[in-house]
mmCIF file of C-alpha atoms in Angstrom:
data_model
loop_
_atom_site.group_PDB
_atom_site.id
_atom_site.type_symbol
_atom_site.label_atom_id
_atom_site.label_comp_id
_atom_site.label_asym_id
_atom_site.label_seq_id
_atom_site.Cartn_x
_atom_site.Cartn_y
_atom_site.Cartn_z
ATOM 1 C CA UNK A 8 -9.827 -13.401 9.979
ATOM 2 C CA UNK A 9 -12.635 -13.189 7.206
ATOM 3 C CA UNK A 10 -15.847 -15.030 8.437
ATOM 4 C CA UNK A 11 -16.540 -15.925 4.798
ATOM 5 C CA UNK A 12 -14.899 -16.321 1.712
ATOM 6 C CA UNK A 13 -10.883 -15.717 0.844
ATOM 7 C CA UNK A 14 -10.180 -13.064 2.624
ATOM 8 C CA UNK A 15 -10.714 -8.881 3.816
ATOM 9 C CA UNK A 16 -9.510 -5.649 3.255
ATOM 10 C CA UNK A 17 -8.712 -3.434 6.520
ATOM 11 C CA UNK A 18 -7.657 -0.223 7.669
ATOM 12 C CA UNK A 19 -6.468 0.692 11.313
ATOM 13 C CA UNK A 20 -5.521 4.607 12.546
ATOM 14 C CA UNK A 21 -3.431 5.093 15.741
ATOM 15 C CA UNK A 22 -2.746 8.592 17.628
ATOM 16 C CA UNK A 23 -1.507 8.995 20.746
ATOM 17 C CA UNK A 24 -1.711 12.769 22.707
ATOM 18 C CA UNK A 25 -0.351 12.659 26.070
ATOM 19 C CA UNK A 26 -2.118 10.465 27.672
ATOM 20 C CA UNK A 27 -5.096 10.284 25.204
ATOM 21 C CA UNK A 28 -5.629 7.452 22.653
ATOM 22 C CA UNK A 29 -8.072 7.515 19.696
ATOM 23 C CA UNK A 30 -7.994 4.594 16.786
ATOM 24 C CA UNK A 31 -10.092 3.470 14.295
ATOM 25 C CA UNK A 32 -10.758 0.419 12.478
ATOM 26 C CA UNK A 33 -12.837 -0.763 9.438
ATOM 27 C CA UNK A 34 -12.994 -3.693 7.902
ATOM 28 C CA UNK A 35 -14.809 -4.649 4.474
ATOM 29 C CA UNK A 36 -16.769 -7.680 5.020
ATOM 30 C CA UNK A 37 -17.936 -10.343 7.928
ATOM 31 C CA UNK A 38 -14.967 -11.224 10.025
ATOM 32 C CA UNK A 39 -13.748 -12.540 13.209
ATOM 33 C CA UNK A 40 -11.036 -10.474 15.300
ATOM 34 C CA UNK A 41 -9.448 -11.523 18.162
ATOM 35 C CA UNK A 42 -7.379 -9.740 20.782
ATOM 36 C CA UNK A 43 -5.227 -10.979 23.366
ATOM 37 C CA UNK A 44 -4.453 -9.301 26.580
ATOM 38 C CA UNK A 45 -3.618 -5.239 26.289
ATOM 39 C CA UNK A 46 -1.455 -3.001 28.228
ATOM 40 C CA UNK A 47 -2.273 -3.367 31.978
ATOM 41 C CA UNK A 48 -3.663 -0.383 33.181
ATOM 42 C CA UNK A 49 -5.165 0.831 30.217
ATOM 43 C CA UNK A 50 -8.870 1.430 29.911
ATOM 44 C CA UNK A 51 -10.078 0.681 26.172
ATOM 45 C CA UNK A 52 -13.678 1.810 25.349
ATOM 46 C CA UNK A 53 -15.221 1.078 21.735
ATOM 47 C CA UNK A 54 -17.489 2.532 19.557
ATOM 48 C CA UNK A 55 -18.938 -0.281 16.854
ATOM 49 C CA UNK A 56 -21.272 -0.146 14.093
ATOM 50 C CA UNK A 57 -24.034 -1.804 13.686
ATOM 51 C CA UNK A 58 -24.117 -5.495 12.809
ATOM 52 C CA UNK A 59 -21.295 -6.046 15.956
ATOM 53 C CA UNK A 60 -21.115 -8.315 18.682
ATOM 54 C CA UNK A 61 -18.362 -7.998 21.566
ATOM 55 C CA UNK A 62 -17.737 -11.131 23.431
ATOM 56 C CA UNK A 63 -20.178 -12.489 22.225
ATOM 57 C CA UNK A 64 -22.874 -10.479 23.299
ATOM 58 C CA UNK A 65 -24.430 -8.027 20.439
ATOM 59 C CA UNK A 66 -23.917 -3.907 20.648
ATOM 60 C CA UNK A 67 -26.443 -1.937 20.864
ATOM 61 C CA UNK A 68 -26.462 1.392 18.144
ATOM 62 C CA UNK A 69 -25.952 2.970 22.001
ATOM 63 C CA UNK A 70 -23.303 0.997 23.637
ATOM 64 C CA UNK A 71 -19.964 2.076 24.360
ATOM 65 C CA UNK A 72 -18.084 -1.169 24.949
ATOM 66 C CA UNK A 73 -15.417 -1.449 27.473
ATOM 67 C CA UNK A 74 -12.156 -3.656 27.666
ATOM 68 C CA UNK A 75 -10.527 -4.143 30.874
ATOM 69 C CA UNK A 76 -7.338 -3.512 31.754
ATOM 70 C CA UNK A 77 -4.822 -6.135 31.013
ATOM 71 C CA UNK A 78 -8.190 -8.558 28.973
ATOM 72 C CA UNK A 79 -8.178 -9.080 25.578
ATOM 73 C CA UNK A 80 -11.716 -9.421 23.630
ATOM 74 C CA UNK A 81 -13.295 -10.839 20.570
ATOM 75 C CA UNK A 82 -15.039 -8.954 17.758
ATOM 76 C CA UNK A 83 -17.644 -10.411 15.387
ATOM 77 C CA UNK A 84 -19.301 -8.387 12.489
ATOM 78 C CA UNK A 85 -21.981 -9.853 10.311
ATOM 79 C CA UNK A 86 -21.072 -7.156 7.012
ATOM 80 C CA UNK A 87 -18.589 -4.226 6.356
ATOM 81 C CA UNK A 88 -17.956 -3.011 10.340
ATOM 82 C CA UNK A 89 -15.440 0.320 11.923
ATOM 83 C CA UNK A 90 -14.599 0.619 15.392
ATOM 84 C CA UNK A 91 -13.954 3.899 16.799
ATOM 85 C CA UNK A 92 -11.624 3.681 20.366
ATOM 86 C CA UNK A 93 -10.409 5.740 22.710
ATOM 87 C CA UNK A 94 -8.087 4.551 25.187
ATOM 88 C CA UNK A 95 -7.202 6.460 28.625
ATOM 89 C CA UNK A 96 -3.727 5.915 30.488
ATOM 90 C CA UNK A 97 -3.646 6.632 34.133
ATOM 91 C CA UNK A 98 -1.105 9.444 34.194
ATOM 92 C CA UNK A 99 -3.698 11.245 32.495
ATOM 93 C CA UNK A 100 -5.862 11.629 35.808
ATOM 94 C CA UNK A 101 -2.891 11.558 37.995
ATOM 95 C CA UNK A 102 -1.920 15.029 36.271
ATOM 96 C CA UNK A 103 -5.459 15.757 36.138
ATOM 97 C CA UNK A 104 -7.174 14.475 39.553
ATOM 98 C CA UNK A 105 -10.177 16.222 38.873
ATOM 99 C CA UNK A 106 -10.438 15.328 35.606
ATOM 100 C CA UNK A 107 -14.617 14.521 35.766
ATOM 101 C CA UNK A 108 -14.669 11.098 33.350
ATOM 102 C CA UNK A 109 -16.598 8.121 33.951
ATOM 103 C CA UNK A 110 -13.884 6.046 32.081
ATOM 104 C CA UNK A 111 -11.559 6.766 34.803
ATOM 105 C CA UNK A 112 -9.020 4.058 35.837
ATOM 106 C CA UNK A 113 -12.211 3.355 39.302
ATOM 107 C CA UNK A 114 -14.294 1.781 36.604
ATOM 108 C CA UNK A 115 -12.221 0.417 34.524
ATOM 109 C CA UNK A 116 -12.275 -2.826 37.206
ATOM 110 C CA UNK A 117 -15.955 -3.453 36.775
ATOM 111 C CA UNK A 118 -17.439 -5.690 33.789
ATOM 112 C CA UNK A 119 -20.044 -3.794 31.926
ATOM 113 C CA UNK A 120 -21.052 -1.286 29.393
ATOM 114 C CA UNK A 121 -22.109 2.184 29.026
ATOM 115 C CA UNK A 122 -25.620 3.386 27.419
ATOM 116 C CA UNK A 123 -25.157 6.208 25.761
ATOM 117 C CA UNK A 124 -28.754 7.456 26.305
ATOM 118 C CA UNK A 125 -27.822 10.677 23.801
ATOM 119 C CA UNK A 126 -27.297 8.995 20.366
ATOM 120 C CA UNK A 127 -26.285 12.782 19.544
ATOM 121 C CA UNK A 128 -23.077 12.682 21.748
ATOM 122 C CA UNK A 129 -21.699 9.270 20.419
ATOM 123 C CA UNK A 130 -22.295 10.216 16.860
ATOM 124 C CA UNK A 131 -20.101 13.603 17.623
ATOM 125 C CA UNK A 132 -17.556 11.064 19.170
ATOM 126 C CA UNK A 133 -17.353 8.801 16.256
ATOM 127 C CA UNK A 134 -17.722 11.921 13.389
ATOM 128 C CA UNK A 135 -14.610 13.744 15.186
ATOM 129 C CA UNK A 136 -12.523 10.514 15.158
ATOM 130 C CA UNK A 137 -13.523 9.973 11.642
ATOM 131 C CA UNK A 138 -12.145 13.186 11.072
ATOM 132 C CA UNK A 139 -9.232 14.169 12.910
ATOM 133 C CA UNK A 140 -7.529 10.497 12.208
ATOM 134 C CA UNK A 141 -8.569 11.447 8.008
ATOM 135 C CA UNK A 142 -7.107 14.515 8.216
ATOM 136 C CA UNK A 143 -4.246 13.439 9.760
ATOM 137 C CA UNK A 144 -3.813 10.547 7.043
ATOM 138 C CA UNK A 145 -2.906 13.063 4.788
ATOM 139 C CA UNK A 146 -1.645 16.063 6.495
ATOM 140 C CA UNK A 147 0.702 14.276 9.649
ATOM 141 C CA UNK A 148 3.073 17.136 10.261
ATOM 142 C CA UNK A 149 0.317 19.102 11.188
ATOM 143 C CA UNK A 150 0.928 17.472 14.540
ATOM 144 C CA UNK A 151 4.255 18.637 14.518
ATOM 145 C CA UNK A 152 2.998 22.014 15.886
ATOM 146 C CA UNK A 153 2.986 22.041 20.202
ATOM 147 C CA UNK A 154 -0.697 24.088 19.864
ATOM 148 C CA UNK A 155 -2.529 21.855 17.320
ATOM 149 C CA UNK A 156 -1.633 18.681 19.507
ATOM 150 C CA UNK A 157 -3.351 20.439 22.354
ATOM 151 C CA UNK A 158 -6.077 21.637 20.324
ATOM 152 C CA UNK A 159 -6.294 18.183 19.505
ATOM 153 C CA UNK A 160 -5.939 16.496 22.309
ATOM 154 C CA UNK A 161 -8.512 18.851 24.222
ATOM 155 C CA UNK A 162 -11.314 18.215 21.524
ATOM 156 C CA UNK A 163 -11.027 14.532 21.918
ATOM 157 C CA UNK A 164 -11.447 14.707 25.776
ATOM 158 C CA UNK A 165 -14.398 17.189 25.196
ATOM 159 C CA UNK A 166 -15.886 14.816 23.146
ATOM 160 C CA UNK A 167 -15.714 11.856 25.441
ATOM 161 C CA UNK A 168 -16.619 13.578 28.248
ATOM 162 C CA UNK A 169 -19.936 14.752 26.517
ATOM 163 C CA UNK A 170 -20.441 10.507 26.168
ATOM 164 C CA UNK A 171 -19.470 9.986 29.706
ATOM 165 C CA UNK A 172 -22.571 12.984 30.556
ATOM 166 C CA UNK A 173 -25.125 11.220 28.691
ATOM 167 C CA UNK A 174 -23.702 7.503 30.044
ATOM 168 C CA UNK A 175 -25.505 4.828 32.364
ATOM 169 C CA UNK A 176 -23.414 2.186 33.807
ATOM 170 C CA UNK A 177 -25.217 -1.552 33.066
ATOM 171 C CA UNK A 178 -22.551 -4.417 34.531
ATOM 172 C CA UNK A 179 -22.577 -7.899 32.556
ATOM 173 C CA UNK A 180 -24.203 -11.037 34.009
ATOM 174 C CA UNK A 181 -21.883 -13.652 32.415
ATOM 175 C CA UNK A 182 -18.912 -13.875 33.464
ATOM 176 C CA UNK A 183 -16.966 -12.037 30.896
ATOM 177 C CA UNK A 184 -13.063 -11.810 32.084
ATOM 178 C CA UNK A 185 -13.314 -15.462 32.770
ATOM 179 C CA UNK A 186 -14.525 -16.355 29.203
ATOM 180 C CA UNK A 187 -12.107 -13.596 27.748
ATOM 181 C CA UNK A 188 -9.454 -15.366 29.350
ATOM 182 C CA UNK A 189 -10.235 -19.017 28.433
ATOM 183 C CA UNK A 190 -10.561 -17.597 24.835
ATOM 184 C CA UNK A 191 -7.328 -15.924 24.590
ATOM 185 C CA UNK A 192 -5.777 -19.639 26.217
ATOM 186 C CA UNK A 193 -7.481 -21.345 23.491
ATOM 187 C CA UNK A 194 -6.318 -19.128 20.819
ATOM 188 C CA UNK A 195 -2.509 -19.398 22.520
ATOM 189 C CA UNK A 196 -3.148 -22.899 22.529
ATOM 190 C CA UNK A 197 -3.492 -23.285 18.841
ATOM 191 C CA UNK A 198 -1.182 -20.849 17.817
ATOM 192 C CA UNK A 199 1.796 -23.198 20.037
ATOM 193 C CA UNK A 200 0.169 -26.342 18.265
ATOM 194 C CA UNK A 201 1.333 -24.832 15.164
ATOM 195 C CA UNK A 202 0.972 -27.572 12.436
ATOM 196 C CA UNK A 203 0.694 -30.422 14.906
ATOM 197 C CA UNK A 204 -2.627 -32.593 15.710
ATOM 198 C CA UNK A 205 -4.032 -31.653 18.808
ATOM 199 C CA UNK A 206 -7.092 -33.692 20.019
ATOM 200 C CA UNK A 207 -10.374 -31.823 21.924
ATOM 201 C CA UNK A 208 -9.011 -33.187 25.696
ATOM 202 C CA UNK A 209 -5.613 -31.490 24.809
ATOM 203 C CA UNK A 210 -7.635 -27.919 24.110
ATOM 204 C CA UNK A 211 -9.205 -28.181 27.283
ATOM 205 C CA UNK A 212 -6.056 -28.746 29.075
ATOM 206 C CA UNK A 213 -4.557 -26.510 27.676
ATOM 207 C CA UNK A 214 -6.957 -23.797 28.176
ATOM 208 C CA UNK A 215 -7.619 -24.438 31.338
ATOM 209 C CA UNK A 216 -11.243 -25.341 31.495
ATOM 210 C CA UNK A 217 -13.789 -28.589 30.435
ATOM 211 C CA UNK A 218 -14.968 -29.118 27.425
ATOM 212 C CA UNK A 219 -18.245 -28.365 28.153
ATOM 213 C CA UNK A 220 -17.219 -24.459 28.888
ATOM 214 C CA UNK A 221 -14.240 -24.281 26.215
ATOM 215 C CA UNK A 222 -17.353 -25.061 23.560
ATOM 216 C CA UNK A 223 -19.831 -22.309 24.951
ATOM 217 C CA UNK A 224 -17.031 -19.990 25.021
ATOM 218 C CA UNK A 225 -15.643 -20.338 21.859
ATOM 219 C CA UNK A 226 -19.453 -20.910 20.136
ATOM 220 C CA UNK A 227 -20.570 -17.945 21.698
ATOM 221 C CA UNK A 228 -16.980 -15.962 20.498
ATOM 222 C CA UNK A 229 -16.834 -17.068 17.172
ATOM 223 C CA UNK A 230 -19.898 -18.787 16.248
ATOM 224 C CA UNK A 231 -17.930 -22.284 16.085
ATOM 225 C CA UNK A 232 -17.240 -25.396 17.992
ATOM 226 C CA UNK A 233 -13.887 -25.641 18.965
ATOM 227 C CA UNK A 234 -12.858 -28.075 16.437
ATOM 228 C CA UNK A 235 -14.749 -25.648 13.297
ATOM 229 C CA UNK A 236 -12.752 -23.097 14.739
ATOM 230 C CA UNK A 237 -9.176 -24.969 14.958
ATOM 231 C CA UNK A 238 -10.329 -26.165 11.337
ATOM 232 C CA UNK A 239 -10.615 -23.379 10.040
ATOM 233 C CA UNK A 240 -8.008 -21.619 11.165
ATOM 234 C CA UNK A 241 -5.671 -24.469 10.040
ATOM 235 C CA UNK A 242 -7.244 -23.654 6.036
ATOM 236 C CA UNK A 243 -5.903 -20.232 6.367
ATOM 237 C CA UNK A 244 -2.580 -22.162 7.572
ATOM 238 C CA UNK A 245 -2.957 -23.784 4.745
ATOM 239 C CA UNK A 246 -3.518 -21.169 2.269
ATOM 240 C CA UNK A 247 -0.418 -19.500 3.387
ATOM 241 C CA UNK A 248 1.863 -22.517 2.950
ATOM 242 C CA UNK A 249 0.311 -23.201 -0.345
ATOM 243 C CA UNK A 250 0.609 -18.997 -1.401
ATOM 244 C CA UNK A 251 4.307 -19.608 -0.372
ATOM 245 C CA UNK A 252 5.326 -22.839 -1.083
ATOM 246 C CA UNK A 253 8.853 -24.581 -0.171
ATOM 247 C CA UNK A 254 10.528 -26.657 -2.673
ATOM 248 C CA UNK A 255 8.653 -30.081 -3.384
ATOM 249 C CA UNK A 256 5.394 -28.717 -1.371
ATOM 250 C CA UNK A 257 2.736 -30.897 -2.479
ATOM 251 C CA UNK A 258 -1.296 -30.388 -1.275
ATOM 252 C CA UNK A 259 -1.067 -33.945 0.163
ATOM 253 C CA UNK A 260 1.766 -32.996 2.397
ATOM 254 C CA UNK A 261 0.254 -29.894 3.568
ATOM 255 C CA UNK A 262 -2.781 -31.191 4.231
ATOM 256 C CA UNK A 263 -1.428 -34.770 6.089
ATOM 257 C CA UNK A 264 0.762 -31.932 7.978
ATOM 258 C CA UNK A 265 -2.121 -30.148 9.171
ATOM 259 C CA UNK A 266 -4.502 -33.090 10.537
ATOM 260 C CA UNK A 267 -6.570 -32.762 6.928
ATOM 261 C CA UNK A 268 -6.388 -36.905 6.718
ATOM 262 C CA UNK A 269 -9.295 -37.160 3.987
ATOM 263 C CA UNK A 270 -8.092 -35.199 0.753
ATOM 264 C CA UNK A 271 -11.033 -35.062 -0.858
ATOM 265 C CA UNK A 272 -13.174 -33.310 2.097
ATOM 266 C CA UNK A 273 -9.679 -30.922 2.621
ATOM 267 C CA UNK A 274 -10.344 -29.946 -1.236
ATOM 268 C CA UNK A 275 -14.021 -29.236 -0.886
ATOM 269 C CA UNK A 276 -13.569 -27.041 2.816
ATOM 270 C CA UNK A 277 -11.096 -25.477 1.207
ATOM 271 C CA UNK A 278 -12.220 -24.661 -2.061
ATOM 272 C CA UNK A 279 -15.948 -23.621 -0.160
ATOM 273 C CA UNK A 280 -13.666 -21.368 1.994
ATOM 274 C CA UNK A 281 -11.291 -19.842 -0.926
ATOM 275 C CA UNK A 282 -13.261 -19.851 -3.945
ATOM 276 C CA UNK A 283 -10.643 -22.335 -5.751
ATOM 277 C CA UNK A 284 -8.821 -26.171 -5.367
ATOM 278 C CA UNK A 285 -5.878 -25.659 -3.182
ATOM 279 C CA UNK A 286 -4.187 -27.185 -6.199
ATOM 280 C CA UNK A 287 -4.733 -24.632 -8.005
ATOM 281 C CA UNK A 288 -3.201 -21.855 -5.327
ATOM 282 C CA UNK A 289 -0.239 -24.208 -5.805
ATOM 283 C CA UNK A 290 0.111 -24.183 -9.457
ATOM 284 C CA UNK A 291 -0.346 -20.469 -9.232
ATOM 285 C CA UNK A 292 2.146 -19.436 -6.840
ATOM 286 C CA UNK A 293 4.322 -21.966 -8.226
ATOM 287 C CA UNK A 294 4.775 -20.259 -11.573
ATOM 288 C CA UNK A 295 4.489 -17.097 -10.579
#
């Protein structure tokens, strides 16, 4: 979701070699992204830009961020932000015991990141997945052929492996898979609410936690309180029914439906989020 104004543009690569996962992601502008939980068993590792944070702690120009198996995560950039990823699957090192990577599935348990000490060796990481996943854009039978996908598939591991070399382990203080968790319940949570009111003791029981954690959590994930964040995630909600409206929609109705009970401050959030009235996203969608 955009951090600011009506919305983003984004782009998102996905190949997958035996075993070997690299992705990319960019995104145009200040946003918020959140992930709930992945495959279990699956190590992610991230490469951000600059201008990143990763639950809710900021990455360094020499961090390689890790996700653990079966967590989600939240992303926050402060500008224009890519994300190059590599994911490993176990059978990869159960074919290949002696497979030398410190992203193996033994520390994919622990809660920390790597520091790249060699800025040379992540920049070769994040140029080649620039690359191969550009190429491959515009040229995809190229992986049609058995020896390029090995080719392929071999560079990528060389690459990471030449990250892993120059890597330090550095484990997180906080207590990160408990706050990824409460965040993903609290996201849950208001994606079940759906377009009924839900009050701040029904958010805590629901995720699981008091309210005095749920608002660090979600303050430090998102840069809200807990009832900013449900707010403004109920605009976009809004935005959406008004973009696509059923017969005799109205902006009073939507915004009663949503918990918006003053019209007048619904109208200003919403035109300070969107750039416009929600009347007039009405009117437009309506005669178009």
């Amino acid at each position: 979701m955009a951090d600011s104004g009506p919305s983003f543009g984004g782009r998102y690569w996905h190949l997958h070699l035996e075993g070997v996962v690299l992705s990319r992601l960019e995104m145009d502008q200040a946003s918020v992204l959140t992930v709930d939980e992945r495959v279990p068993d699956f190590s992610v590792w991230h490469v951000m830009s600059p201008l990143c944070s990763a639950n809710g702690r900021d990455v360094g120009l020499q961090d390689v961020v890790m996700v653990r198996p079966g967590e989600g995560g939240t992303m926050r950039s402060a500008g224009d932000a890519h994300v190059a990823t590599f994911g490993l699957e176990p059978s990869l090192f159960a074919k290949a015991p002696d497979l030398d990577l410190p992203f193996g599935p033994s520390n994919a348990a622990r809660a920390g990141r790597w520091h790249v000490a060699s800025d040379a060796a992540r920049q070769r990481f994040n140029a080649l997945n620039q690359t191969v996943l550009a190429q491959l854009d515009t040229q995809p039978q190229i992986l049609e052929t058995p020896a390029t996908r090995t080719t392929l598939r071999n560079a990528i591991l060389d690459a990471i492996m030449a990250v892993g070399e120059a890597a330090t382990f550095r484990p997180d203080r906080a207590a990160v898979g408990r706050h990824t968790k409460i965040m993903a319940r609290f996201e849950r949570t208001i994606e079940e609410a759906g377009d009924e009111p839900i009050d701040m003791l029904e958010l805590c029981r629901r995720s699981g936690t008091s309210r005095r954690s749920l608002e660090a959590v979600v303050q430090l994930r998102t840069g809200r309180s807990p009832q900013d964040y449900l707010r403004w995630r109920r605009l976009w909600r809004a935005r959406t029914m008004l973009r696509r409206p059923a017969e005799g929609t109205t902006v009073t109705g939507i915004a009663f439906k949503l918990g918006f009970w003053h019209l007048g401050r619904f109208a200003a959030a919403y035109a300070s989020a969107f750039g416009e009235r929600p009347s007039a996203t009405l009117a437009r969608a309506i005669r178009h």
